[in-house]
mmCIF file with all atom_site columns, C-alpha atoms in Angstrom:
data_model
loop_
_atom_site.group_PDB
_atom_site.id
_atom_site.type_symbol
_atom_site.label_atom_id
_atom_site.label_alt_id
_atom_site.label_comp_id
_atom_site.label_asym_id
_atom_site.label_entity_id
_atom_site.label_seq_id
_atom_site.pdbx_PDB_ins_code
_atom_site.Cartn_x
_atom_site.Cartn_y
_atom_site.Cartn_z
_atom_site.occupancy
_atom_site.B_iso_or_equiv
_atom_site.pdbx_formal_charge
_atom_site.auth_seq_id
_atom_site.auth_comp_id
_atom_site.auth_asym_id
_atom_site.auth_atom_id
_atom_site.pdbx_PDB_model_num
ATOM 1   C CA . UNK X 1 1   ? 0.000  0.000  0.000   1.00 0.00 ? 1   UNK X CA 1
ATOM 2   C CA . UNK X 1 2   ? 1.648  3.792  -0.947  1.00 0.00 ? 2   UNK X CA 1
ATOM 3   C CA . UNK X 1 3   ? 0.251  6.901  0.540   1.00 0.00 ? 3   UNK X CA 1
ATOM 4   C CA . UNK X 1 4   ? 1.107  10.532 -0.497  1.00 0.00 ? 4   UNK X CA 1
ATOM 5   C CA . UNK X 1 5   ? 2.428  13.253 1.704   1.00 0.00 ? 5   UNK X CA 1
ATOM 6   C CA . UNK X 1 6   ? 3.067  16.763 0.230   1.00 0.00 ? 6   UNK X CA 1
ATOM 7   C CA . UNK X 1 7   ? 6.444  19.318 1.175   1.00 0.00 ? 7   UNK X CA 1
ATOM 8   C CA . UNK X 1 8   ? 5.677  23.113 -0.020  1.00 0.00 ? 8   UNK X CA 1
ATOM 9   C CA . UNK X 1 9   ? 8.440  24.655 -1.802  1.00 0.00 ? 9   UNK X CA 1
ATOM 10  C CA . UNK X 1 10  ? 8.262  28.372 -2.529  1.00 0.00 ? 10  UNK X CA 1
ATOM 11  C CA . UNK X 1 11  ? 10.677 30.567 -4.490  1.00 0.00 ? 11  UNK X CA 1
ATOM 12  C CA . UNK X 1 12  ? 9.543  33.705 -6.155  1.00 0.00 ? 12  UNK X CA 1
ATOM 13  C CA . UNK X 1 13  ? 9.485  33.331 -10.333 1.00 0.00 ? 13  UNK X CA 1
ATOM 14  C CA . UNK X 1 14  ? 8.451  36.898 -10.423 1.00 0.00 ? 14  UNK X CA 1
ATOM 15  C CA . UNK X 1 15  ? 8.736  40.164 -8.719  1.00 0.00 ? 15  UNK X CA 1
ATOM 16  C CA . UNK X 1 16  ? 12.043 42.129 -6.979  1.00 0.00 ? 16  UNK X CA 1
ATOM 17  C CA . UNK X 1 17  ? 13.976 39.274 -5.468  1.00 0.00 ? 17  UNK X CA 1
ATOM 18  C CA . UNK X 1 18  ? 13.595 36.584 -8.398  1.00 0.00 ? 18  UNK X CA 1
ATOM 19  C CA . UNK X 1 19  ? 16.630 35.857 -10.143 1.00 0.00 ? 19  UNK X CA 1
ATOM 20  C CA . UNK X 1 20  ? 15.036 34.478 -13.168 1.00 0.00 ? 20  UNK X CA 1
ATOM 21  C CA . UNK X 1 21  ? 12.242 32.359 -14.217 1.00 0.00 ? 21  UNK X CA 1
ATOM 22  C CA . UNK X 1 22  ? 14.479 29.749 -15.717 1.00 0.00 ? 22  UNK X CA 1
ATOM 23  C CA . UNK X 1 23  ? 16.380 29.697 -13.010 1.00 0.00 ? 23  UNK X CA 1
ATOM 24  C CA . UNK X 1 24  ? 14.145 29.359 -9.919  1.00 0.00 ? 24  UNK X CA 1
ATOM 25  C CA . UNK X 1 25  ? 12.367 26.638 -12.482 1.00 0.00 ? 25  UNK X CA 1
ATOM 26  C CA . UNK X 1 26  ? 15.446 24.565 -12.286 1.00 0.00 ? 26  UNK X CA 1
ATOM 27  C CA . UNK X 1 27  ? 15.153 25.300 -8.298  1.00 0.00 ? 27  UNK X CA 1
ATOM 28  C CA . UNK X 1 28  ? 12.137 23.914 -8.818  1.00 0.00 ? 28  UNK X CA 1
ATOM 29  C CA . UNK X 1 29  ? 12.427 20.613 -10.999 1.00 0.00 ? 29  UNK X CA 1
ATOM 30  C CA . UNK X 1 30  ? 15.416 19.975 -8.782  1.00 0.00 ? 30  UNK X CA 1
ATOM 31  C CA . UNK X 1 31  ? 13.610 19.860 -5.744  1.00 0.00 ? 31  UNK X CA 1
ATOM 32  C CA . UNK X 1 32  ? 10.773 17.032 -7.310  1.00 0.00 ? 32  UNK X CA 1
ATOM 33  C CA . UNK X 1 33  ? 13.443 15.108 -8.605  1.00 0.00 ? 33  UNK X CA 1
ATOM 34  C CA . UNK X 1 34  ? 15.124 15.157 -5.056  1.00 0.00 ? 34  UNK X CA 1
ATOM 35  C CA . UNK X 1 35  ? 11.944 14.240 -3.372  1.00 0.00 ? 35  UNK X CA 1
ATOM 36  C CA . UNK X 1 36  ? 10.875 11.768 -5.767  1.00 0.00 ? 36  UNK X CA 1
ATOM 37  C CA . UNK X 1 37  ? 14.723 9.964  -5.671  1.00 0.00 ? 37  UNK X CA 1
ATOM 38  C CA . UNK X 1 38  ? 15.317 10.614 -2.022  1.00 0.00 ? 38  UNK X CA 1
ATOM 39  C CA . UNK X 1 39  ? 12.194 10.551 0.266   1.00 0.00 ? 39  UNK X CA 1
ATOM 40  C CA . UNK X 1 40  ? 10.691 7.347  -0.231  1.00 0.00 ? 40  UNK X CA 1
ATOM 41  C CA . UNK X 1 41  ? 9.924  6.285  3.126   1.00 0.00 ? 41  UNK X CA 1
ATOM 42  C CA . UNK X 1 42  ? 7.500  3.757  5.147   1.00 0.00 ? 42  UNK X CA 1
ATOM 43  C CA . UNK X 1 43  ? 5.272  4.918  7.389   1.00 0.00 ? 43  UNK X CA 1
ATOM 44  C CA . UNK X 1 44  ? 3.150  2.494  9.594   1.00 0.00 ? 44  UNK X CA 1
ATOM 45  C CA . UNK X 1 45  ? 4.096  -0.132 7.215   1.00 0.00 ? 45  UNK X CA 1
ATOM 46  C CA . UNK X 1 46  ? 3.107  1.991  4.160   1.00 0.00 ? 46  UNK X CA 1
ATOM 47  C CA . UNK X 1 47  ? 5.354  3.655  1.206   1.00 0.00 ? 47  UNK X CA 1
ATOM 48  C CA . UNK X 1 48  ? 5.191  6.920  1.452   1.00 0.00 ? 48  UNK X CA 1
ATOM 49  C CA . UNK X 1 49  ? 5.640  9.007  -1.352  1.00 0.00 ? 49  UNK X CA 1
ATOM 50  C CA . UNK X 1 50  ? 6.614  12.575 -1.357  1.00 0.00 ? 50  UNK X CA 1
ATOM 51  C CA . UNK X 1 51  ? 5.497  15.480 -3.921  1.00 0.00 ? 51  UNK X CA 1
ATOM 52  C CA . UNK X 1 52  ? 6.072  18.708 -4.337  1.00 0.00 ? 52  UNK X CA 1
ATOM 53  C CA . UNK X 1 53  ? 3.704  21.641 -4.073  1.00 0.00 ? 53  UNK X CA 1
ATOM 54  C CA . UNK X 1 54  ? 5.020  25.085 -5.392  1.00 0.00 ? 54  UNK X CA 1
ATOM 55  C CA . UNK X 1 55  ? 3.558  28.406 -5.387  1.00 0.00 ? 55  UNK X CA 1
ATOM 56  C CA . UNK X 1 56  ? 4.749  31.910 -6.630  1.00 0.00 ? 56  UNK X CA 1
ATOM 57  C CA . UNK X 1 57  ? 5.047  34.317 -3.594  1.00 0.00 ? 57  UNK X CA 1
ATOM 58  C CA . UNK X 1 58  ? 6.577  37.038 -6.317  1.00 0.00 ? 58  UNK X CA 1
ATOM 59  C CA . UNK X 1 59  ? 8.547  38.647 -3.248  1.00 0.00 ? 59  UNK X CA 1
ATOM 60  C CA . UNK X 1 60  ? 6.134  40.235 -1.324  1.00 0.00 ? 60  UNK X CA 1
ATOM 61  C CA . UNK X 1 61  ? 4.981  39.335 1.736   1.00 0.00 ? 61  UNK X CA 1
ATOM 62  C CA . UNK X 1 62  ? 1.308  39.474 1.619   1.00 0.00 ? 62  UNK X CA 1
ATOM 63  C CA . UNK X 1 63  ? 1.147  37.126 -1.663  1.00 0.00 ? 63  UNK X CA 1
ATOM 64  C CA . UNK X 1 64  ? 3.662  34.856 0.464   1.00 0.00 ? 64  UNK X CA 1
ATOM 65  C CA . UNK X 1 65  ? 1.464  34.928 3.438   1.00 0.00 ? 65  UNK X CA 1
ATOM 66  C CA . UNK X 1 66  ? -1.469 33.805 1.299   1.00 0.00 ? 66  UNK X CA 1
ATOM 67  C CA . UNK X 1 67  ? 0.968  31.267 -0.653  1.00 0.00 ? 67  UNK X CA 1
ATOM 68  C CA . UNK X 1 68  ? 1.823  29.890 3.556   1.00 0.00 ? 68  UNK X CA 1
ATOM 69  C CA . UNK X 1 69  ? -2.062 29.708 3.895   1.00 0.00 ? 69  UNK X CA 1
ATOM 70  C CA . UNK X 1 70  ? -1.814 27.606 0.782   1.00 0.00 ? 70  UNK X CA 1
ATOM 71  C CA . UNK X 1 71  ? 0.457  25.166 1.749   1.00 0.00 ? 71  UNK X CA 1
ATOM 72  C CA . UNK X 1 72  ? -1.141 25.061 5.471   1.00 0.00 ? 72  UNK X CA 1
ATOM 73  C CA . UNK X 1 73  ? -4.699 24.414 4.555   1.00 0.00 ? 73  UNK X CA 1
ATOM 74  C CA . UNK X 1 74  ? -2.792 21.477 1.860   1.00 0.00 ? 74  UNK X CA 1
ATOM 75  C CA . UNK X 1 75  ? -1.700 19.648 4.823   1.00 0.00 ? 75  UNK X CA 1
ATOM 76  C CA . UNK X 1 76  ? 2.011  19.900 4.170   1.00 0.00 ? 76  UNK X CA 1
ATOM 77  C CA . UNK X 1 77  ? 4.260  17.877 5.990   1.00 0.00 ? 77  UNK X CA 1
ATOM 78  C CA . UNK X 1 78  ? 7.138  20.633 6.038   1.00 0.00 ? 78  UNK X CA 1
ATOM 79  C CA . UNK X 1 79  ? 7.907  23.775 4.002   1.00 0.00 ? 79  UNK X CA 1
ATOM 80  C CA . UNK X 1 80  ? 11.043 24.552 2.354   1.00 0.00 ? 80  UNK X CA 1
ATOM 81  C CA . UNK X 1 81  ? 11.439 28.427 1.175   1.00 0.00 ? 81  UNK X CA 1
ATOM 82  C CA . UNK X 1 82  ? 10.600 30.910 0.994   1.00 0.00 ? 82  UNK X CA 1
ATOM 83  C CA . UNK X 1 83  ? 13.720 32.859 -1.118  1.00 0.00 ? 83  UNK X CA 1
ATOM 84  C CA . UNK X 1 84  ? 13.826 36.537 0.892   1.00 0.00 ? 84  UNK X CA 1
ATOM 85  C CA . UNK X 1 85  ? 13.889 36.964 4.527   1.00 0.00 ? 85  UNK X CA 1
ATOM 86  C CA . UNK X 1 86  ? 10.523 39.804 3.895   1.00 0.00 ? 86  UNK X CA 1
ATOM 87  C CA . UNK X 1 87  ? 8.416  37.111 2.660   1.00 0.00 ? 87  UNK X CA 1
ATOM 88  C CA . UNK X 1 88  ? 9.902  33.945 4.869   1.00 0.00 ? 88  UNK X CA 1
ATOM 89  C CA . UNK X 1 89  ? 9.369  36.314 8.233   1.00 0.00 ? 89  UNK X CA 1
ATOM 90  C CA . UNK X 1 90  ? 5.842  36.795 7.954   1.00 0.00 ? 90  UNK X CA 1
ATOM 91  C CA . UNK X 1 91  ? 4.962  33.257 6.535   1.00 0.00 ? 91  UNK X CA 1
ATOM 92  C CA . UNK X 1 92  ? 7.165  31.327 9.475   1.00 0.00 ? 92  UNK X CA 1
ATOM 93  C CA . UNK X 1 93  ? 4.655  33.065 11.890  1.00 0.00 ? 93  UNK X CA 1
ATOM 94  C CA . UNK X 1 94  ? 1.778  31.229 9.977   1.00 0.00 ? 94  UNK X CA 1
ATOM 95  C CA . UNK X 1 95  ? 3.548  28.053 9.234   1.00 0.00 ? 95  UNK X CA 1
ATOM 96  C CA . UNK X 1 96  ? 4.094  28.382 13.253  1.00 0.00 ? 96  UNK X CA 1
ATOM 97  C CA . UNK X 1 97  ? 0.539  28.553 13.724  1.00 0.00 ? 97  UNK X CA 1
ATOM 98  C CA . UNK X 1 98  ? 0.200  25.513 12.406  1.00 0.00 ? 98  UNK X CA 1
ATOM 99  C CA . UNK X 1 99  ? 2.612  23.218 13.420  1.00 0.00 ? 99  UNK X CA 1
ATOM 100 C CA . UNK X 1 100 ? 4.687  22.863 10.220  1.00 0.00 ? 100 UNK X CA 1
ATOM 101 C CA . UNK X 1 101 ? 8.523  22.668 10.226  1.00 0.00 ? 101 UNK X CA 1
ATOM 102 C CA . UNK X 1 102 ? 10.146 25.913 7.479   1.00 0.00 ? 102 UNK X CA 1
ATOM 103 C CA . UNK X 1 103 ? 13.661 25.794 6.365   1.00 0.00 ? 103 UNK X CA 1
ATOM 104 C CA . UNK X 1 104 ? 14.770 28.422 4.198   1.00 0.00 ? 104 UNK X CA 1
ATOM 105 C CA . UNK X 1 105 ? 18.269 28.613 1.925   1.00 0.00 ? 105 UNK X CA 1
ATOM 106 C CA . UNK X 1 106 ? 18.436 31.816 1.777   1.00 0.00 ? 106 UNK X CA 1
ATOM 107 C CA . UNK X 1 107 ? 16.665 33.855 3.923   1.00 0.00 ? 107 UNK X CA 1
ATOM 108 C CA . UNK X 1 108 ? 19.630 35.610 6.665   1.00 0.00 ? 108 UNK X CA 1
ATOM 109 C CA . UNK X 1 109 ? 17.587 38.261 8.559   1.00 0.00 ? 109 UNK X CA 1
ATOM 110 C CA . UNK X 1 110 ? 17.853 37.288 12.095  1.00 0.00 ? 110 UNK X CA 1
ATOM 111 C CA . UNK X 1 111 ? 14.636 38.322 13.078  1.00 0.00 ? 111 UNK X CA 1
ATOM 112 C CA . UNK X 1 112 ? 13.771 35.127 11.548  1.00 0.00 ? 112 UNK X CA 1
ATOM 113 C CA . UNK X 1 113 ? 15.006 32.689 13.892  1.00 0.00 ? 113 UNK X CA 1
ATOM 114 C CA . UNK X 1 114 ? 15.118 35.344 16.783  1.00 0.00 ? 114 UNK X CA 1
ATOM 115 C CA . UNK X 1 115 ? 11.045 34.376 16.784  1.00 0.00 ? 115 UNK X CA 1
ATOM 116 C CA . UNK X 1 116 ? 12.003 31.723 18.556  1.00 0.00 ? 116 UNK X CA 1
ATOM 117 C CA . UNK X 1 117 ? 9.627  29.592 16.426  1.00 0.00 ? 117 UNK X CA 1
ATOM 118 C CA . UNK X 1 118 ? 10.703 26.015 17.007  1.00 0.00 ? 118 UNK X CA 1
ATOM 119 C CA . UNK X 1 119 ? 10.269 24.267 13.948  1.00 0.00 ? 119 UNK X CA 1
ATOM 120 C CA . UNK X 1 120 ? 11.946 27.096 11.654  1.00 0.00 ? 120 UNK X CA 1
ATOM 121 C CA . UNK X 1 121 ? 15.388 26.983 10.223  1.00 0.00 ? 121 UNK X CA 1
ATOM 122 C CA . UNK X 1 122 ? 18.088 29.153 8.014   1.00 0.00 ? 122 UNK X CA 1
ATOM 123 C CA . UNK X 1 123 ? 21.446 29.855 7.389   1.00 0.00 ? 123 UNK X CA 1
ATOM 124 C CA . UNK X 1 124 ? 22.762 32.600 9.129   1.00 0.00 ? 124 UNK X CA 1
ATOM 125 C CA . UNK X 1 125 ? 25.612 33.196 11.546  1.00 0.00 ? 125 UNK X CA 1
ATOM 126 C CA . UNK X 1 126 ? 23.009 33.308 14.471  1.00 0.00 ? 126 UNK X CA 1
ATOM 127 C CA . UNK X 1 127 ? 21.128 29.818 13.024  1.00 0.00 ? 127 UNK X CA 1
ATOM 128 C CA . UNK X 1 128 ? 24.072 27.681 12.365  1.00 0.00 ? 128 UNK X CA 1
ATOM 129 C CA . UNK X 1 129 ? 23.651 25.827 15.653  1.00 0.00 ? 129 UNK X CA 1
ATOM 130 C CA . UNK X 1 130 ? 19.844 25.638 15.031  1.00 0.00 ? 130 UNK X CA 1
ATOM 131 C CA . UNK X 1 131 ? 20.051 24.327 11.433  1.00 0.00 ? 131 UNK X CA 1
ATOM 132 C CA . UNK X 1 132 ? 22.589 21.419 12.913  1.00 0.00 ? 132 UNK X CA 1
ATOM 133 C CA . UNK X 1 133 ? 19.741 20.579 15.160  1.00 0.00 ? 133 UNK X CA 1
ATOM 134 C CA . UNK X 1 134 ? 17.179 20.586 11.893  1.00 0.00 ? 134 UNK X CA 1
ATOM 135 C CA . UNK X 1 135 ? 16.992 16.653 11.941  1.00 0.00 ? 135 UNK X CA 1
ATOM 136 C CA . UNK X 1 136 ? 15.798 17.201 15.794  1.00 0.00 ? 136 UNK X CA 1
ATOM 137 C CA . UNK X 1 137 ? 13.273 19.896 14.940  1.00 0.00 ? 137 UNK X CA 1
ATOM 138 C CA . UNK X 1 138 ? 11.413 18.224 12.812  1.00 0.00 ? 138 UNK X CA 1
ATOM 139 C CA . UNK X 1 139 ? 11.095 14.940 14.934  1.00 0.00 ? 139 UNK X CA 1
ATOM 140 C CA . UNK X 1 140 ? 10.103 16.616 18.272  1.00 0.00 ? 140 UNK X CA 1
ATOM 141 C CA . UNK X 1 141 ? 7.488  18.617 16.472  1.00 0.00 ? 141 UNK X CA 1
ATOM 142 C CA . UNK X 1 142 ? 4.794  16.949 18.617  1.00 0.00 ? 142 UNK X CA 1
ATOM 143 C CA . UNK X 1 143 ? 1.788  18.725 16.084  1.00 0.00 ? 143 UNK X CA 1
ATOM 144 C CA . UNK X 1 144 ? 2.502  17.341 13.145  1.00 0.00 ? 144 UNK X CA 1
ATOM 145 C CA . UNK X 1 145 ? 3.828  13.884 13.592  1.00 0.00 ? 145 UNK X CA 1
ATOM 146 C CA . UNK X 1 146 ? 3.547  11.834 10.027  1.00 0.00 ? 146 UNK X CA 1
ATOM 147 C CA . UNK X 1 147 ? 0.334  10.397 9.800   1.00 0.00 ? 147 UNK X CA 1
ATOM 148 C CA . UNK X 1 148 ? -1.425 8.918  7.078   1.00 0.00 ? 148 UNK X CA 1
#
């Protein structure tokens, strides 16, 4: 038996922050092949099989809140993005909310781990020891334990 589970990826293909359409498309295809190579796993004595749901949050932060709203009300298992630390502030508060687990590349603004949101994750000088820890994170999140 094979059940689905769902990660949200979010980069911006338009607006002030995205590089290029091409480019964060390649981000993009990358990231399915990755999950669809990598992240077969069993569950409850089930195969679980990952896919990818993507949104645009063009750079701003109220599109990227609504894109977060997306992903939440999709039942993601975990979030990766968003790109820019305007749009991945306001949308960790909402992934928060919910329970989901949010790593971000690129996103360096301390505020963004300075939340002190527990399930939230990027690479900055002040997140390095948090980001060691992701593999932690995500398995104490007591919310959102895999189900199927």
């Amino acid at each position: 038996k094979e059940a689905r589970r769902s990660i949200g990826f979010e980069v911006p293909f338009f607006g002030k922050s995205s590089l290029s359409f091409a480019r964060n498309e390649d981000k993009r295809a990358g990231a399915r092949a990755t999950i669809h190579r990598d992240f077969g796993v069993t569950l409850g004595g089930k195969n679980v099989k990952f896919e990818l749901i993507s949104d645009d949050d063009k750079s701003d932060p109220k599109v990227g809140n609504t894109v977060a709203q997306k992903l939440v009300d999709a039942k993601v298992a975990g979030v990766v993005g968003h790109l820019n630390s305007g749009t991945t502030i306001p949308a960790s508060a909402i992934y928060n909310q919910a329970g989901l687990p949010m790593i971000s590349g690129s996103a360096t603004n301390p505020t963004l781990t300075e939340q002190g949101f527990r399930a939230c994750s990027a690479p900055s000088a002040a997140t390095t020891s948090r980001a060691r820890r992701w593999p932690t994170i995500w398995r104490a999140r007591p919310s959102r334990k895999p189900s199927l």
